[in-house]
Structure formats: structure tokens, C-alpha cells
CSV table of C-alpha atoms in Angstrom, one decimal:
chain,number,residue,atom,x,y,z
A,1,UNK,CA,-19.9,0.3,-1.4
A,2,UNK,CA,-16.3,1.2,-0.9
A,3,UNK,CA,-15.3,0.5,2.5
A,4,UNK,CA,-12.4,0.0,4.4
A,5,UNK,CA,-11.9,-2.1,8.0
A,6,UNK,CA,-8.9,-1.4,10.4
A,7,UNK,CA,-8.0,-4.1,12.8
A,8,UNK,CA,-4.5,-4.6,15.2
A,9,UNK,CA,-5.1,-2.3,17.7
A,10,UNK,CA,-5.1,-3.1,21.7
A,11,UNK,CA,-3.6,-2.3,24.8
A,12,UNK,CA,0.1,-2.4,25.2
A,13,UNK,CA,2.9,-1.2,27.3
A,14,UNK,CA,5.8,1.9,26.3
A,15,UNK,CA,8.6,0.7,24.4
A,16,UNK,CA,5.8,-2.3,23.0
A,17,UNK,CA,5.0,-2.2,19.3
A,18,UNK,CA,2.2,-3.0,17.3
A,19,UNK,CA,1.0,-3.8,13.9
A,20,UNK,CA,-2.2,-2.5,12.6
A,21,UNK,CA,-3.9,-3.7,9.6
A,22,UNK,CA,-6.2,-1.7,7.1
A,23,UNK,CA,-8.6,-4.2,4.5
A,24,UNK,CA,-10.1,-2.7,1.5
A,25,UNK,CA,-13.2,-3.7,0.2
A,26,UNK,CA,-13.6,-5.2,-3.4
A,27,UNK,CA,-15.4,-2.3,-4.5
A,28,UNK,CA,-12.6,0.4,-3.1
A,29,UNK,CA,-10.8,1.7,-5.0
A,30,UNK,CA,-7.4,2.0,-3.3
A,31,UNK,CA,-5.3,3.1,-6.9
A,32,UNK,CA,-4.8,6.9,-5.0
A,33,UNK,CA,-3.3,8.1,-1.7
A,34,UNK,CA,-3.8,6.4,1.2
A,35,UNK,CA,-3.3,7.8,4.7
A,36,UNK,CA,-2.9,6.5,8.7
A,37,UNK,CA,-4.4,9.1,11.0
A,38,UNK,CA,-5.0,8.9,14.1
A,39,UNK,CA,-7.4,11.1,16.6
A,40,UNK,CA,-7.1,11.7,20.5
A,41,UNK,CA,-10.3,12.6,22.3
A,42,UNK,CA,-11.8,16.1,21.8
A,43,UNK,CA,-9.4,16.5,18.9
A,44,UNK,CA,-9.2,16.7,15.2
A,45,UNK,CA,-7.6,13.9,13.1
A,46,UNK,CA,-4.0,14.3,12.5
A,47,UNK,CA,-2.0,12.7,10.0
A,48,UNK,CA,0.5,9.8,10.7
A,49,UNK,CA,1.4,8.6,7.2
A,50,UNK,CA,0.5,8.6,3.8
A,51,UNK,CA,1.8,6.0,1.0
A,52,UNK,CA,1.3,7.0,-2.4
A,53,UNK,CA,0.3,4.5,-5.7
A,54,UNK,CA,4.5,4.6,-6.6
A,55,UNK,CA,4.9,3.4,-3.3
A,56,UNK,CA,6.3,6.8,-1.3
A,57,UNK,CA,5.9,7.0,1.8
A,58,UNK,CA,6.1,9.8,4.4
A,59,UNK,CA,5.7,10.3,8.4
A,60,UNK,CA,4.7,13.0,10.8
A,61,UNK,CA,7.6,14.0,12.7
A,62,UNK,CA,6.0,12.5,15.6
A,63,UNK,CA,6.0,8.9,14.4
A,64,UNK,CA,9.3,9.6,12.1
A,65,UNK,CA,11.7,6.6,13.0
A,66,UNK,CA,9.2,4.5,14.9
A,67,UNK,CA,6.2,3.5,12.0
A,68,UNK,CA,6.5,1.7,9.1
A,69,UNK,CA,3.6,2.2,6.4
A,70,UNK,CA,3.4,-0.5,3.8
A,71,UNK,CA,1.0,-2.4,1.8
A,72,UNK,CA,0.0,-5.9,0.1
A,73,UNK,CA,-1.9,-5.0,-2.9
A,74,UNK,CA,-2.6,-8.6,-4.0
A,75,UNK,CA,-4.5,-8.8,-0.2
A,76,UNK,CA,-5.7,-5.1,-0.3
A,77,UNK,CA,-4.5,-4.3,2.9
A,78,UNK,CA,-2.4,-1.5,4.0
A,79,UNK,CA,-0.3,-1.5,7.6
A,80,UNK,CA,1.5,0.3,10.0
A,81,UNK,CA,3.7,-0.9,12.2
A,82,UNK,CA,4.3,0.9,15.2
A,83,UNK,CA,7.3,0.7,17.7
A,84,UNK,CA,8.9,2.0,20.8
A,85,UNK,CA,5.4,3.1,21.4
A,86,UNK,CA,5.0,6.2,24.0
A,87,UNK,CA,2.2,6.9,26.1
A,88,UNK,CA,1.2,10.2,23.7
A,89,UNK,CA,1.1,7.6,21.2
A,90,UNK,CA,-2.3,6.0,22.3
A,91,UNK,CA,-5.0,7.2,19.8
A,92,UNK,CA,-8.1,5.8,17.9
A,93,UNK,CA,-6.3,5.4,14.3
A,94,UNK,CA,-8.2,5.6,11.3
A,95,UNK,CA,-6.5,4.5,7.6
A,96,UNK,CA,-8.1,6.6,5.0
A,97,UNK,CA,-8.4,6.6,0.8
A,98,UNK,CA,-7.9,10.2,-1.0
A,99,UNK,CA,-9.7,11.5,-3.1
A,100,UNK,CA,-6.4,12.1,-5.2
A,101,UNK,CA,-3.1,9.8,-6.5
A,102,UNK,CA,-1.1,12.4,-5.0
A,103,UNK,CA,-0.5,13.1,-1.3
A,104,UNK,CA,-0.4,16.0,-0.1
A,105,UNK,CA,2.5,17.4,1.9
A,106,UNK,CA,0.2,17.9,4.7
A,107,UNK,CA,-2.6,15.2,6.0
A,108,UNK,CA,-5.6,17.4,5.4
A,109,UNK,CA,-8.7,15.5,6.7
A,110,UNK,CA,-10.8,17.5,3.8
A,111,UNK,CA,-8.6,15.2,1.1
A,112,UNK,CA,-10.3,11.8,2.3
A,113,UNK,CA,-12.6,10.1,0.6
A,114,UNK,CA,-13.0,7.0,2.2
A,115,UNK,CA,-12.5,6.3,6.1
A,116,UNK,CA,-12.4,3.6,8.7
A,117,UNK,CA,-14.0,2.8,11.3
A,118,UNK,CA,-11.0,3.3,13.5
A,119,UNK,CA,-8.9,0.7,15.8
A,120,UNK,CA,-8.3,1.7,19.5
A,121,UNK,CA,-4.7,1.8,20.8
A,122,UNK,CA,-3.4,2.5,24.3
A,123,UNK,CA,-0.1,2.7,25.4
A,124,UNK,CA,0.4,2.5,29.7
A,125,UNK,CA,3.4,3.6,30.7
């Protein structure tokens, strides 16, 4: 079963950072685009960054400057780290498998194949 567990997330205060983590299971198969969303209550999933199997990244505008996507292929684990965190930054994120190598120029929830659960964070200000 492919699967895929986020962990890192957590209370923090504005201008804080934080590092969240993203562990594949044995059986995923991670060899395609993989994507950070995130999702606020009562709204859809948006995209934060995607890395692709050459190792391109991109970043929303809104997290442009602040997040750094990366990954550990030997561990299976993909990250973002966060910083100068704001307030509209608290979110339940989710990391996220395509169903294609390629990612798309816009985070379309419909190109997932495989999703988190999702880690909590919360930024006071």
C-alpha cells in the first residue's frame, strides 16, 4: 500500500520557522512529482511546492522566499522548511505523490495520487 506520513508540525510563534518532514512508504512510489499543500478550514487544498524527479523545484508566490522544498531519496523523505512564518501561514499541510513525472505549472489537487494524512501548523502572532 503506498503511503506517505507527514510529521514536524506544531505550534509556533510569527517570524519562528519550522521543518516538516514527509516519509514514503517502501511500496510508494515517489519516482514522479511530489507536492506540499496545505488546506485552511472550509477551504480547498492549495498548492505550496512541488519538486520534480530532476530535482526542480517551484513555490506559490505566497511561500516564495520563505520555504525550502528538498528531499533525501536514500531515506525517502521529502521536507519543507518553513521561515519567517506569518499568522496566514497556519494550515493543516498535506505532501502529496502525482500521478505524473511532470509538475504541473499549477498545483491541481485532481493531479495527486497519493496523500497524507496531514501535519497541523499554527502560527500566533
Amino acid at each position: 500500500q503506498e503511503q506517505l506520513v507527514e510529521t514536524g508540525g506544531g505550534s509556533v510563534q510569527a517570524g519562528g520557522s519550522l521543518r516538516l518532514s514527509c516519509a514514503a512508504s517502501a511500496n510508494t512510489n515517489i519516482n514522479y512529482c511530489m507536492y506540499w499543500f496545505r488546506q485552511y478550514p472550509g477551504s480547498e487544498r492549495e498548492g505550496v511546492a512541488s519538486l520534480n524527479p530532476d530535482g526542480l523545484v517551484t513555490y506559490a508566490d505566497s511561500v516564495k522566499g520563505r520555504a525550502t522544498m528538498s528531499r533525501d531519496v536514500a531515506k525517502r523523505t521529502l521536507y519543507l522548511q518553513m521561515d519567517s512564518l506569518k499568522p496566514e501561514d497556519s494550515a493543516t499541510y498535506y505532501c502529496a505523490v502525482a500521478w505524473d513525472r511532470a509538475c504541473g505549472r499549477k498545483y491541481l489537487p485532481g493531479s495527486v495520487r497519493v496523500w497524507g494524512q496531514g501535519t497541523l501548523v499554527t502560527v500566533s502572532s
